[in-house]
XYZ file of C-alpha atoms in Angstrom:
727
model
C -9.300 -2.472 -18.283
C -8.657 -3.132 -14.607
C -5.983 -2.445 -12.055
C -3.106 -0.267 -13.162
C -3.772 -0.639 -16.888
C -4.911 2.705 -18.293
C -5.886 3.489 -21.905
C -4.008 6.751 -21.490
C -0.743 4.811 -21.246
C -0.996 2.895 -24.538
C 1.059 4.145 -27.384
C 2.312 3.142 -30.849
C 6.053 3.523 -31.444
C 7.987 4.282 -34.582
C 11.686 4.764 -35.244
C 14.318 4.316 -37.941
C 14.983 5.862 -41.324
C 11.663 7.027 -42.709
C 10.013 5.757 -39.525
C 10.061 2.252 -40.870
C 10.443 0.555 -37.509
C 7.134 -0.035 -35.794
C 6.097 -1.330 -32.394
C 4.055 -0.631 -29.314
C 4.739 0.800 -25.874
C 3.317 2.122 -22.625
C 3.715 5.338 -20.658
C 4.931 4.297 -17.206
C 5.266 7.949 -16.137
C 4.617 11.298 -17.843
C 6.953 11.421 -20.838
C 8.573 8.017 -20.138
C 7.717 5.017 -22.371
C 8.668 1.398 -21.998
C 8.997 -0.623 -25.160
C 11.051 -3.460 -26.740
C 14.672 -2.578 -27.400
C 14.704 -4.153 -30.860
C 12.088 -1.621 -32.025
C 14.284 1.367 -31.180
C 17.852 0.088 -31.640
C 19.908 -0.371 -34.848
C 21.395 -3.777 -35.625
C 24.806 -2.450 -34.595
C 23.504 -1.921 -30.989
C 23.105 1.875 -31.128
C 19.688 3.541 -30.606
C 17.877 5.279 -33.431
C 18.452 9.004 -32.925
C 14.752 9.902 -33.004
C 11.643 8.072 -31.881
C 7.977 9.077 -31.932
C 4.892 7.717 -30.231
C 1.217 8.123 -30.802
C -1.593 7.648 -28.291
C -4.484 5.224 -28.437
C -6.783 7.797 -30.078
C -4.350 8.400 -32.921
C -4.317 12.122 -32.360
C -0.987 12.566 -34.092
C 2.686 11.642 -33.448
C 4.516 13.191 -30.517
C 7.597 15.402 -30.983
C 10.748 13.367 -31.231
C 11.867 11.376 -28.232
C 15.101 9.653 -27.478
C 16.198 6.338 -26.018
C 17.430 7.039 -22.439
C 18.043 3.393 -21.392
C 20.059 1.345 -22.150
C 22.892 3.293 -23.749
C 23.698 0.367 -26.046
C 21.864 -2.836 -26.696
C 23.379 -6.075 -27.821
C 21.129 -7.748 -30.379
C 21.121 -11.397 -31.206
C 23.966 -13.568 -29.989
C 23.464 -15.959 -32.834
C 21.285 -16.191 -35.909
C 19.267 -13.620 -37.750
C 15.687 -12.578 -37.985
C 13.392 -15.050 -39.666
C 12.260 -12.424 -42.205
C 15.752 -12.126 -43.624
C 16.755 -8.915 -42.017
C 19.604 -8.773 -39.592
C 17.505 -7.410 -36.677
C 17.525 -9.402 -33.430
C 13.956 -10.592 -33.473
C 13.096 -10.023 -37.058
C 11.882 -6.412 -36.864
C 11.207 -5.381 -40.436
C 12.429 -2.445 -42.499
C 9.196 -2.304 -44.458
C 9.725 -0.789 -47.955
C 6.382 1.113 -47.723
C 7.523 2.764 -44.495
C 4.854 1.239 -42.277
C 6.543 -1.991 -41.265
C 7.601 -3.328 -37.888
C 6.743 -6.971 -37.612
C 7.600 -8.999 -34.551
C 10.301 -11.439 -35.416
C 10.390 -15.056 -34.485
C 12.899 -16.632 -32.232
C 12.657 -20.265 -33.389
C 15.963 -21.276 -31.751
C 16.871 -20.790 -28.050
C 20.382 -19.888 -29.320
C 18.931 -16.874 -31.120
C 18.421 -14.935 -27.878
C 19.495 -11.379 -27.101
C 22.471 -10.974 -24.775
C 20.606 -8.200 -22.988
C 16.942 -7.978 -21.981
C 14.802 -6.853 -24.918
C 13.449 -3.717 -23.197
C 14.091 0.022 -23.460
C 12.963 3.358 -22.053
C 12.160 6.415 -24.168
C 12.075 10.031 -22.974
C 9.586 12.171 -24.917
C 10.111 15.865 -25.634
C 6.348 16.625 -25.597
C 3.120 15.362 -24.035
C 1.100 12.400 -25.358
C -1.534 11.330 -22.861
C -4.510 13.631 -22.622
C -6.026 11.748 -19.655
C -4.316 11.318 -16.277
C -2.077 8.273 -16.065
C -2.825 5.562 -13.569
C 0.261 4.887 -11.418
C 2.004 1.734 -12.686
C 2.503 -1.175 -10.354
C 5.307 -3.554 -11.277
C 4.695 -7.273 -10.926
C 6.106 -10.798 -11.119
C 4.706 -14.286 -10.979
C 5.398 -16.154 -7.757
C 2.977 -19.096 -7.880
C 2.803 -22.587 -9.178
C -0.859 -22.536 -10.414
C -1.369 -22.074 -14.106
C -3.772 -20.070 -16.300
C -3.086 -16.687 -14.605
C -5.087 -14.157 -16.692
C -3.274 -11.360 -18.473
C -3.930 -8.709 -21.123
C -2.125 -6.414 -23.532
C -2.877 -3.720 -26.087
C -0.685 -3.063 -29.092
C -0.801 -2.079 -32.793
C -0.304 -5.171 -34.950
C 0.312 -4.838 -38.653
C -2.655 -7.045 -39.505
C -4.977 -4.328 -38.360
C -3.514 -1.668 -40.570
C -6.045 0.286 -42.625
C -4.762 0.104 -46.216
C -6.270 3.414 -47.240
C -5.252 5.545 -44.260
C -2.256 3.349 -43.426
C -3.190 3.755 -39.711
C -2.933 0.766 -37.446
C -5.830 0.101 -35.208
C -5.183 -1.150 -31.691
C -5.728 -4.766 -30.723
C -6.762 -5.657 -27.126
C -5.647 -9.262 -26.511
C -6.297 -11.423 -23.528
C -4.784 -14.670 -22.486
C -3.054 -16.480 -19.717
C 0.361 -17.229 -18.329
C 1.641 -20.582 -16.904
C 4.301 -19.219 -14.576
C 6.582 -22.314 -14.662
C 6.884 -22.135 -18.505
C 9.466 -20.034 -20.282
C 12.142 -19.883 -17.584
C 13.555 -16.919 -15.671
C 14.401 -14.886 -18.763
C 11.082 -15.196 -20.533
C 7.310 -15.173 -19.890
C 5.188 -17.094 -22.323
C 1.717 -15.648 -22.936
C -0.914 -18.007 -24.288
C -3.367 -15.873 -26.227
C -7.083 -16.586 -26.359
C -6.942 -15.722 -30.131
C -5.051 -17.955 -32.495
C -2.362 -16.399 -34.624
C -3.638 -14.614 -37.754
C -2.472 -15.796 -41.152
C 0.772 -14.378 -42.464
C 0.598 -10.904 -43.913
C 2.236 -9.998 -47.258
C 5.149 -12.342 -46.744
C 5.867 -11.259 -43.192
C 6.472 -14.064 -40.817
C 3.915 -12.913 -38.229
C 0.819 -10.823 -38.762
C 1.145 -9.730 -35.141
C 4.136 -7.616 -36.246
C 3.904 -4.351 -34.309
C 3.006 -5.868 -30.963
C 6.693 -5.675 -29.973
C 6.959 -3.542 -26.878
C 3.311 -3.841 -25.842
C 3.031 -3.856 -22.047
C 1.603 -7.059 -20.580
C -0.469 -6.674 -17.455
C -1.602 -9.345 -15.030
C -3.616 -8.579 -11.915
C -3.264 -4.914 -12.723
C 0.522 -5.140 -12.632
C 2.948 -4.562 -15.472
C 4.886 -7.834 -15.723
C 6.798 -7.403 -19.009
C 6.804 -6.280 -22.692
C 6.203 -8.332 -25.804
C 9.380 -9.595 -27.435
C 8.519 -12.025 -30.136
C 5.970 -14.386 -31.711
C 6.805 -17.997 -30.928
C 6.088 -19.618 -34.274
C 7.139 -23.071 -33.221
C 3.725 -23.307 -31.479
C 0.678 -23.775 -33.723
C -1.569 -21.619 -31.444
C -1.080 -18.021 -30.384
C 1.921 -17.734 -28.093
C 4.110 -14.698 -27.439
C 7.471 -14.387 -25.710
C 7.597 -11.551 -23.205
C 10.593 -9.900 -21.570
C 9.826 -9.899 -17.790
C 10.397 -6.852 -15.659
C 12.309 -9.158 -13.287
C 15.129 -9.055 -15.844
C 15.732 -5.371 -15.308
C 14.293 -4.589 -11.832
C 17.873 -4.443 -10.265
C 19.463 -2.418 -13.113
C 20.425 0.972 -11.678
C 19.786 2.754 -15.007
C 16.288 1.340 -15.263
C 15.381 2.002 -11.587
C 16.892 5.475 -11.648
C 14.371 6.407 -14.346
C 11.198 4.589 -13.260
C 11.802 4.456 -9.497
C 13.593 7.679 -8.788
C 16.726 5.695 -7.850
C 14.862 3.351 -5.555
C 14.791 -0.322 -6.300
C 11.635 -1.218 -8.277
C 9.327 -3.189 -5.954
C 7.804 -6.112 -7.811
C 4.496 -7.190 -6.330
C 3.168 -10.754 -6.640
C 0.532 -11.125 -9.252
C -1.019 -14.229 -7.630
C -1.092 -12.639 -4.171
C -2.829 -9.487 -5.310
C -5.259 -8.173 -2.721
C -3.299 -9.796 0.062
C -1.112 -6.851 1.186
C -1.878 -3.337 2.093
C -1.349 -1.123 -0.957
C 0.775 2.042 -0.627
C -1.132 5.090 0.571
C -1.837 7.547 -2.261
C -0.929 11.143 -1.269
C -3.216 13.875 -2.612
C -1.937 17.380 -2.561
C 0.233 18.624 0.352
C 1.008 16.065 3.063
C 0.122 16.950 6.594
C 2.766 17.515 9.343
C 1.721 14.369 11.216
C 2.063 12.291 8.102
C 5.872 12.676 8.382
C 5.664 10.354 11.362
C 3.779 7.506 9.547
C 5.911 4.346 9.612
C 5.311 3.589 5.923
C 6.635 7.010 4.847
C 9.950 6.288 6.568
C 10.877 10.020 6.545
C 13.147 9.305 9.508
C 15.891 6.864 8.442
C 15.710 3.458 10.122
C 18.138 3.169 13.038
C 18.672 0.898 15.985
C 16.950 -2.529 16.456
C 20.070 -4.364 15.079
C 19.479 -7.335 17.436
C 15.753 -7.643 16.711
C 16.292 -7.098 12.941
C 19.010 -9.786 12.736
C 16.953 -12.280 14.784
C 13.854 -11.847 12.609
C 15.803 -12.165 9.367
C 17.511 -15.262 10.747
C 14.103 -16.692 11.668
C 12.867 -16.145 8.083
C 15.936 -17.740 6.556
C 16.038 -20.929 8.686
C 14.176 -23.669 6.915
C 13.302 -25.567 10.126
C 12.069 -22.470 12.074
C 8.485 -22.293 13.244
C 6.259 -20.266 10.992
C 4.783 -17.898 13.597
C 6.326 -15.169 15.670
C 4.670 -12.528 17.850
C 6.095 -9.070 18.779
C 4.259 -6.979 21.384
C 4.653 -3.388 22.656
C 2.650 -0.188 23.250
C 1.531 2.042 20.409
C 4.416 4.173 19.186
C 7.149 1.666 20.232
C 8.190 1.060 16.652
C 6.687 -2.411 15.911
C 5.324 -1.464 12.491
C 8.520 0.297 11.440
C 10.614 -2.753 12.403
C 8.237 -4.996 10.480
C 8.393 -2.791 7.366
C 12.178 -2.812 7.551
C 12.112 -6.650 7.769
C 9.759 -6.780 4.747
C 12.280 -4.661 2.849
C 15.116 -6.944 3.840
C 13.213 -10.047 2.659
C 12.273 -8.449 -0.648
C 15.978 -7.730 -1.247
C 16.627 -11.484 -1.243
C 13.645 -12.332 -3.432
C 10.834 -12.893 -0.897
C 7.261 -11.643 -1.305
C 6.658 -9.569 1.872
C 4.094 -7.132 3.222
C 1.436 -6.195 5.710
C -1.783 -8.077 5.480
C -4.566 -5.864 4.186
C -7.430 -5.535 6.649
C -9.797 -6.059 3.683
C -7.879 -9.056 2.266
C -10.426 -11.532 0.903
C -10.329 -15.207 1.963
C -9.299 -16.353 -1.541
C -6.157 -14.205 -1.532
C -5.088 -15.845 1.737
C -5.731 -19.290 0.271
C -3.399 -18.583 -2.629
C -0.465 -18.284 -0.237
C -0.295 -22.092 -0.209
C 0.346 -22.168 -3.937
C 3.321 -19.780 -3.977
C 6.664 -20.879 -5.338
C 8.378 -17.867 -3.677
C 9.022 -17.544 0.078
C 6.407 -15.180 1.766
C 6.571 -13.022 4.889
C 3.114 -11.956 5.941
C 2.839 -9.294 8.721
C -0.420 -8.871 10.651
C -0.579 -5.483 12.427
C -3.039 -5.102 15.279
C -3.255 -8.840 15.483
C -5.353 -8.564 18.588
C -8.313 -7.391 16.502
C -7.724 -9.661 13.499
C -8.633 -13.147 14.834
C -10.624 -14.085 11.779
C -7.689 -13.329 9.452
C -5.260 -15.157 11.793
C -7.411 -18.269 11.757
C -7.451 -18.197 7.950
C -3.690 -17.805 7.669
C -2.998 -20.547 10.269
C -5.230 -22.953 8.333
C -3.068 -22.286 5.272
C 0.071 -22.824 7.307
C -1.123 -26.225 8.320
C -1.252 -27.328 4.647
C 1.729 -28.303 2.554
C 3.203 -25.194 0.906
C 5.572 -24.898 -2.010
C 7.857 -22.420 -0.361
C 8.491 -21.133 3.234
C 5.763 -18.919 4.727
C 6.437 -16.829 7.754
C 3.711 -15.107 9.850
C 4.766 -12.126 11.988
C 2.187 -10.814 14.382
C 2.288 -7.364 15.897
C 0.030 -6.538 18.872
C -0.167 -4.089 21.728
C -0.762 -7.003 24.211
C -1.123 -10.809 24.198
C -2.580 -12.193 27.428
C -1.950 -15.855 28.016
C -4.890 -16.599 30.295
C -7.594 -15.145 28.085
C -7.980 -13.163 24.877
C -7.132 -13.589 21.274
C -3.668 -15.086 21.778
C -4.856 -17.780 24.159
C -7.562 -18.631 21.660
C -5.093 -18.996 18.843
C -2.828 -21.170 20.961
C -5.628 -23.463 21.863
C -6.950 -23.816 18.299
C -3.494 -24.086 16.572
C -1.173 -25.613 19.180
C 1.023 -27.014 16.457
C 1.772 -23.502 15.226
C 1.366 -21.238 18.261
C 1.696 -23.220 21.517
C 5.485 -22.927 21.514
C 5.580 -19.246 20.543
C 6.458 -16.820 23.331
C 5.372 -13.136 22.889
C 8.443 -10.981 22.487
C 8.157 -7.504 24.121
C 9.841 -4.915 21.906
C 12.184 -2.903 24.157
C 12.354 0.903 24.088
C 14.189 2.263 21.113
C 16.038 4.797 23.303
C 16.373 3.189 26.734
C 19.581 5.110 27.529
C 18.897 8.824 27.853
C 22.568 9.522 27.271
C 22.200 8.636 23.570
C 18.999 10.669 23.000
C 20.574 13.982 22.158
C 22.461 12.490 19.154
C 19.350 10.614 18.116
C 17.286 13.800 18.432
C 19.676 15.648 16.055
C 19.465 12.763 13.541
C 15.735 12.622 13.702
C 15.157 16.368 13.366
C 17.498 16.561 10.382
C 15.550 13.860 8.543
C 12.265 15.482 9.423
C 13.588 18.852 8.154
C 14.622 17.384 4.857
C 11.162 15.734 4.502
C 9.269 18.888 5.419
C 11.382 21.019 3.106
C 9.887 19.114 0.209
C 6.418 20.206 1.383
C 7.324 23.772 2.379
C 10.368 24.877 0.313
C 9.905 28.574 1.282
C 11.570 28.075 4.614
C 15.083 26.632 5.070
C 14.090 23.808 7.378
C 17.474 21.987 7.310
C 19.138 25.213 8.516
C 16.640 25.519 11.357
C 17.209 21.877 12.280
C 20.935 22.359 12.348
C 20.795 24.894 15.218
C 17.932 23.317 17.116
C 18.921 22.362 20.617
C 17.645 19.138 22.201
C 14.800 19.738 24.729
C 16.095 20.034 28.354
C 13.863 17.193 29.591
C 15.132 14.633 27.099
C 16.153 12.422 29.986
C 12.506 11.802 30.834
C 11.603 8.104 30.401
C 8.694 8.897 28.075
C 11.220 9.644 25.359
C 12.221 5.985 25.348
C 9.065 5.586 23.230
C 10.138 6.169 19.568
C 7.013 8.056 18.589
C 7.274 10.381 21.537
C 10.869 11.360 20.672
C 10.037 11.839 16.982
C 6.964 13.861 17.814
C 9.010 16.185 20.011
C 11.609 16.567 17.221
C 8.847 17.415 14.750
C 7.035 19.910 17.029
C 10.264 21.636 17.988
C 11.179 21.982 14.299
C 7.711 23.387 13.385
C 7.822 25.743 16.310
C 11.043 27.124 15.030
C 9.366 27.902 11.728
C 7.282 30.821 10.603
C 3.971 29.615 12.059
C 4.483 28.528 15.673
C 1.561 27.707 17.950
C 1.129 27.884 21.759
C 3.805 25.694 23.272
C 3.702 23.040 25.908
C 2.453 23.832 29.357
C 0.891 22.237 32.467
C -2.196 21.255 30.517
C -0.631 20.652 27.081
C 1.101 17.628 25.693
C 3.483 17.620 22.749
C 0.685 15.835 20.802
C -1.413 18.924 21.450
C 1.197 21.082 19.835
C 1.419 18.800 16.833
C -2.308 18.749 16.422
C -2.364 22.543 16.506
C 0.098 22.482 13.524
C -2.138 19.902 11.944
C -4.896 22.436 12.350
C -2.931 24.730 9.988
C -3.133 21.967 7.455
C -6.903 21.641 7.938
C -7.635 25.354 7.624
C -5.339 25.869 4.681
C -6.824 22.989 2.674
C -10.371 23.959 3.665
C -9.742 27.569 2.485
C -8.413 26.272 -0.800
C -11.586 24.215 -1.608
C -13.105 26.724 -0.445
C -14.932 25.356 2.578
C -16.037 28.039 4.937
C -16.053 26.332 8.427
C -14.592 27.361 11.811
C -11.529 25.483 12.968
C -13.444 23.765 15.827
C -15.825 22.260 13.296
C -12.981 21.154 10.998
C -11.486 19.380 14.039
C -14.758 17.582 14.767
C -14.866 16.434 11.096
C -11.409 14.868 11.409
C -12.488 13.197 14.636
C -15.406 11.776 12.644
C -13.011 10.246 10.166
C -10.991 8.725 13.014
C -14.009 7.176 14.716
C -16.161 6.300 11.673
C -15.023 4.882 8.363
C -17.168 5.341 5.239
C -17.643 2.746 2.523
C -18.726 5.200 -0.194
C -19.825 8.710 -0.901
C -23.436 8.236 0.177
C -22.438 6.763 3.547
C -19.798 9.545 3.993
C -22.489 12.273 3.486
C -24.760 10.589 5.998
C -21.886 10.279 8.538
C -20.927 13.934 8.123
C -24.557 14.793 8.761
C -24.261 13.374 12.329
C -21.740 16.053 13.295
C -23.448 18.594 15.574
C -23.982 21.916 13.707
C -23.976 20.065 10.393
C -27.107 17.982 11.027
C -29.443 20.571 9.439
C -27.134 21.805 6.681
C -27.858 21.080 3.021
C -26.558 18.021 1.166
C -24.200 20.014 -0.890
C -22.369 21.333 2.135
C -22.206 17.837 3.674
C -20.783 16.491 0.396
C -18.184 19.202 0.367
C -17.049 18.268 3.910
C -16.966 14.539 2.971
C -14.875 15.279 -0.109
C -12.534 17.506 1.947
C -11.982 14.613 4.416
C -11.423 12.168 1.535
C -8.667 14.419 0.055
C -7.277 15.301 3.476
C -6.551 11.688 4.519
C -6.950 9.310 1.507
C -8.034 5.774 2.319
C -5.053 3.404 2.219
C -7.275 0.492 1.225
C -10.908 0.488 0.256
C -13.351 2.889 1.840
C -14.093 6.494 1.050
C -11.640 8.294 3.402
C -8.718 7.418 5.565
C -7.731 8.838 8.932
C -5.152 10.899 10.691
C -1.961 8.890 11.388
C 0.011 7.715 13.279
C -2.707 5.975 15.199
C -1.521 7.178 18.610
C -1.769 10.780 17.399
C -5.309 10.128 16.136
C -6.243 8.539 19.507
C -4.896 11.628 21.223
C -7.049 13.807 18.974
C -10.144 11.766 19.963
C -9.283 12.129 23.595
C -8.703 15.828 23.170
C -12.102 16.331 21.415
C -14.013 14.293 24.010
C -12.614 16.017 27.142
C -15.176 17.322 29.613
C -16.607 20.781 28.901
C -15.561 23.500 28.356
C -12.393 22.093 26.766
C -14.154 19.303 24.856
C -17.447 17.998 23.603
C -17.937 14.461 25.039
C -21.346 14.155 23.469
C -19.723 14.108 20.055
C -19.012 10.357 20.426
C -22.619 9.483 21.032
C -23.754 11.733 18.134
C -21.393 9.990 15.753
C -21.999 6.406 16.882
C -25.700 6.349 17.776
C -26.821 5.772 14.191
C -23.558 4.321 12.889
C -23.341 1.180 10.732
C -22.016 -1.979 12.378
C -18.562 -1.475 10.776
C -18.449 2.146 11.905
C -19.478 1.202 15.464
C -16.759 -1.465 15.554
C -14.172 1.041 14.456
C -15.321 3.725 16.800
C -15.423 1.401 19.859
C -12.040 -0.004 18.974
C -10.437 3.431 18.703
C -12.028 4.493 21.984
C -10.733 1.351 23.691
C -7.222 1.923 22.439
C -7.298 5.693 23.282
C -8.683 5.006 26.759
C -5.386 3.366 27.740
C -3.627 6.756 27.679
C -6.564 9.175 27.934
C -7.864 8.915 31.535
C -11.240 10.527 31.004
C -12.263 8.091 28.212
C -12.958 4.857 30.214
C -16.040 6.445 31.878
C -17.277 7.885 28.606
C -16.906 4.487 26.879
C -18.719 2.727 29.732
C -21.524 5.223 29.510
C -21.922 4.688 25.795
C -22.269 0.953 26.280
C -24.475 0.969 29.377
C -26.684 4.017 29.501
C -26.825 5.543 26.006
C -29.964 3.968 24.511
C -28.958 4.022 20.818
C -25.303 3.023 21.151
C -25.987 0.253 23.701
C -28.769 -1.189 21.543
C -26.587 -0.969 18.439
C -23.765 -2.807 20.211
C -26.150 -5.778 20.817
C -26.552 -6.123 17.082
C -22.795 -6.461 16.319
C -21.713 -9.783 14.961
C -19.710 -11.991 17.270
C -16.563 -11.295 15.175
C -17.006 -7.524 15.718
C -17.679 -7.953 19.426
C -14.616 -10.099 19.996
C -12.459 -7.731 17.869
C -13.450 -4.784 20.054
C -12.942 -6.792 23.312
C -9.468 -7.787 22.160
C -8.580 -4.135 21.598
C -8.829 -3.615 25.369
C -5.641 -3.902 27.451
C -4.887 -7.077 29.390
C -5.930 -5.605 32.701
C -7.514 -2.221 33.594
C -9.718 -1.297 36.459
C -10.918 1.849 34.675
C -12.043 -0.095 31.598
C -13.614 -2.956 33.516
C -17.233 -1.774 33.106
C -16.961 -1.283 29.363
C -15.086 -4.554 28.872
C -17.566 -6.500 31.059
C -20.553 -5.071 29.143
C -19.172 -6.172 25.717
C -18.041 -9.569 27.140
C -21.484 -10.276 28.555
C -22.977 -9.529 25.109
C -20.499 -11.885 23.402
C -20.939 -14.666 25.991
C -24.719 -14.493 25.645
C -24.431 -14.865 21.892
C -21.871 -17.757 22.169
C -23.602 -19.692 24.965
C -24.096 -23.317 23.892
C -27.715 -23.909 22.891
C -28.725 -27.088 20.998
C -31.996 -25.366 19.972
C -29.978 -22.756 18.058
C -27.374 -25.302 16.892
C -24.669 -23.531 18.902
C -22.018 -25.807 20.337
C -19.187 -25.237 22.818
C -16.556 -22.995 21.300
C -13.078 -21.820 22.209
C -14.218 -18.131 22.075
C -16.995 -18.892 24.565
C -14.578 -20.606 27.037
C -11.951 -17.910 26.926
C -14.534 -15.043 27.231
C -15.877 -16.688 30.390
C -12.421 -15.909 31.917
């Protein structure tokens, strides 16, 4: 099975007097099962008082569970089950106590007044293997034959001697435009079995089986559609209950259930999976939204209006320095659009070309956000080519970038290549979130209260909300640097942590608030390393984290090799290198692909790199060369990009970066082997204008221009990238 479909989640369900009612279900969370309502409700609309489930291995029935949602269920609005019972879809009271056939809804009039779906709470464990987190899905496209699968316990596979039902794993496809909004029709690859002992459908028992498509749970089996000669099942879609507060309260913790697009799977960044205790800096990640969204009313309304206007241009560009709040605004906009039925998200850096192509076939409006657009020219070209084609529903492309030069660079290239989409688009600088220092004290109190509530969930031993309530705003809050959202939030977090039981050395002439935050992050590194246990000094742990920031790793083998380039770990044994790699993997899980992720927010990670590469004795500048000299092409691209971004606010890095590219034999040679896409992506990470970075930028630009220079002998013609890099 693929995606979010786990064998540990598959269960058989029984209810009713003598356990005569039979169906299937799926564990969507520990102790919480989704199934069809008609399996666990009486004909009068009340739930059966006791329900049991059994796992895929048939290791015995669970202790009794109860229906926790809905409280009542209205069965059929007209008609009766085809098998002669009065159950809504023909669920059978089998005289031998094993029954549970799916009924048949031959007439559209014979339809439940409420969605045929229920949730059960179990009193004891069922799954012996860890559950895979469930992703909820919906169909948003117009193309047919979308693959799907389900596992259930049909009556036809009952062993007559043991009276145990074996599971059936069925595959098929969905044509999204069939069935209507209240029903999904699954066309099975297998034809319907012959009737069984007078029961209308031998697939009786599949009721409640979870249907997955693209790794997402899209609905549960409701009935066998006997009007069709081939195998065809009616499925209750999750869309029918996604806004029900009772359902969302149980499966989403009170939050609205986010339904991802099946057809656009792989297009958006998946949510980051947290392992163990989160780090202090992770509270500042935009996607975690620990601090409640505030401000930006004008920009938010303008962007929502742009999405809603049918005649609006499809592209918009927002620019601003790192930490200004671009990503947070875009994520808020995505949430706004999802509330009105759109598909919205941030384009995954690893999104394959075919997932971008599928955008043209969506029947649902799409908002696609591209973060760090200045380094994503390949993806931008692919999306713009799709936008030039006829699309079934509106598509909006929101670009976020630190800069967008008009005379040269990625934006000028895009405007030249796609004038119909981009020539009329003006970059919109995102203003400071707190331009007026008079309002910052109130904002500080709000921010620190939110951070305290978030950190209290990580460390409940300390009363963080009480500490936040008496925390005074810093005396220098009027300083213009606090107009940057991330700076204000970082100060609130560091002041809160400093008021706690483990303060570190405070700010001073040579210390920034990011230094203070990184010292608190060091507590996280040492605590988690001691728990492994991983016996390493704090300075070496810090270098390992810098390694993850500068160098990604595709898999375990590459991670071990990369760790082996850290000074003082080069000669250690493979077991120790693997332990460090696994520690980094669990410390900062990869948000998408790859073996490990990185410290975030990015500006804090960039500060760490600058801190580690300071001149001696405070830093170890040779660490960069040690890590990048034998790096893979993708690692070198990541490392050079991070260094270029960090050099904007770390004054000692431009010279170091220039030295790597001009005088270090291994790094400079490796840079010549980068693909043209990698070279231009790194070049576009540089600021619009910088005297300090001129040497490094010129070196990379010369490499790119040499590769792009027109040459008939090499079948290289004149390109837009060549012309703009000449500038």
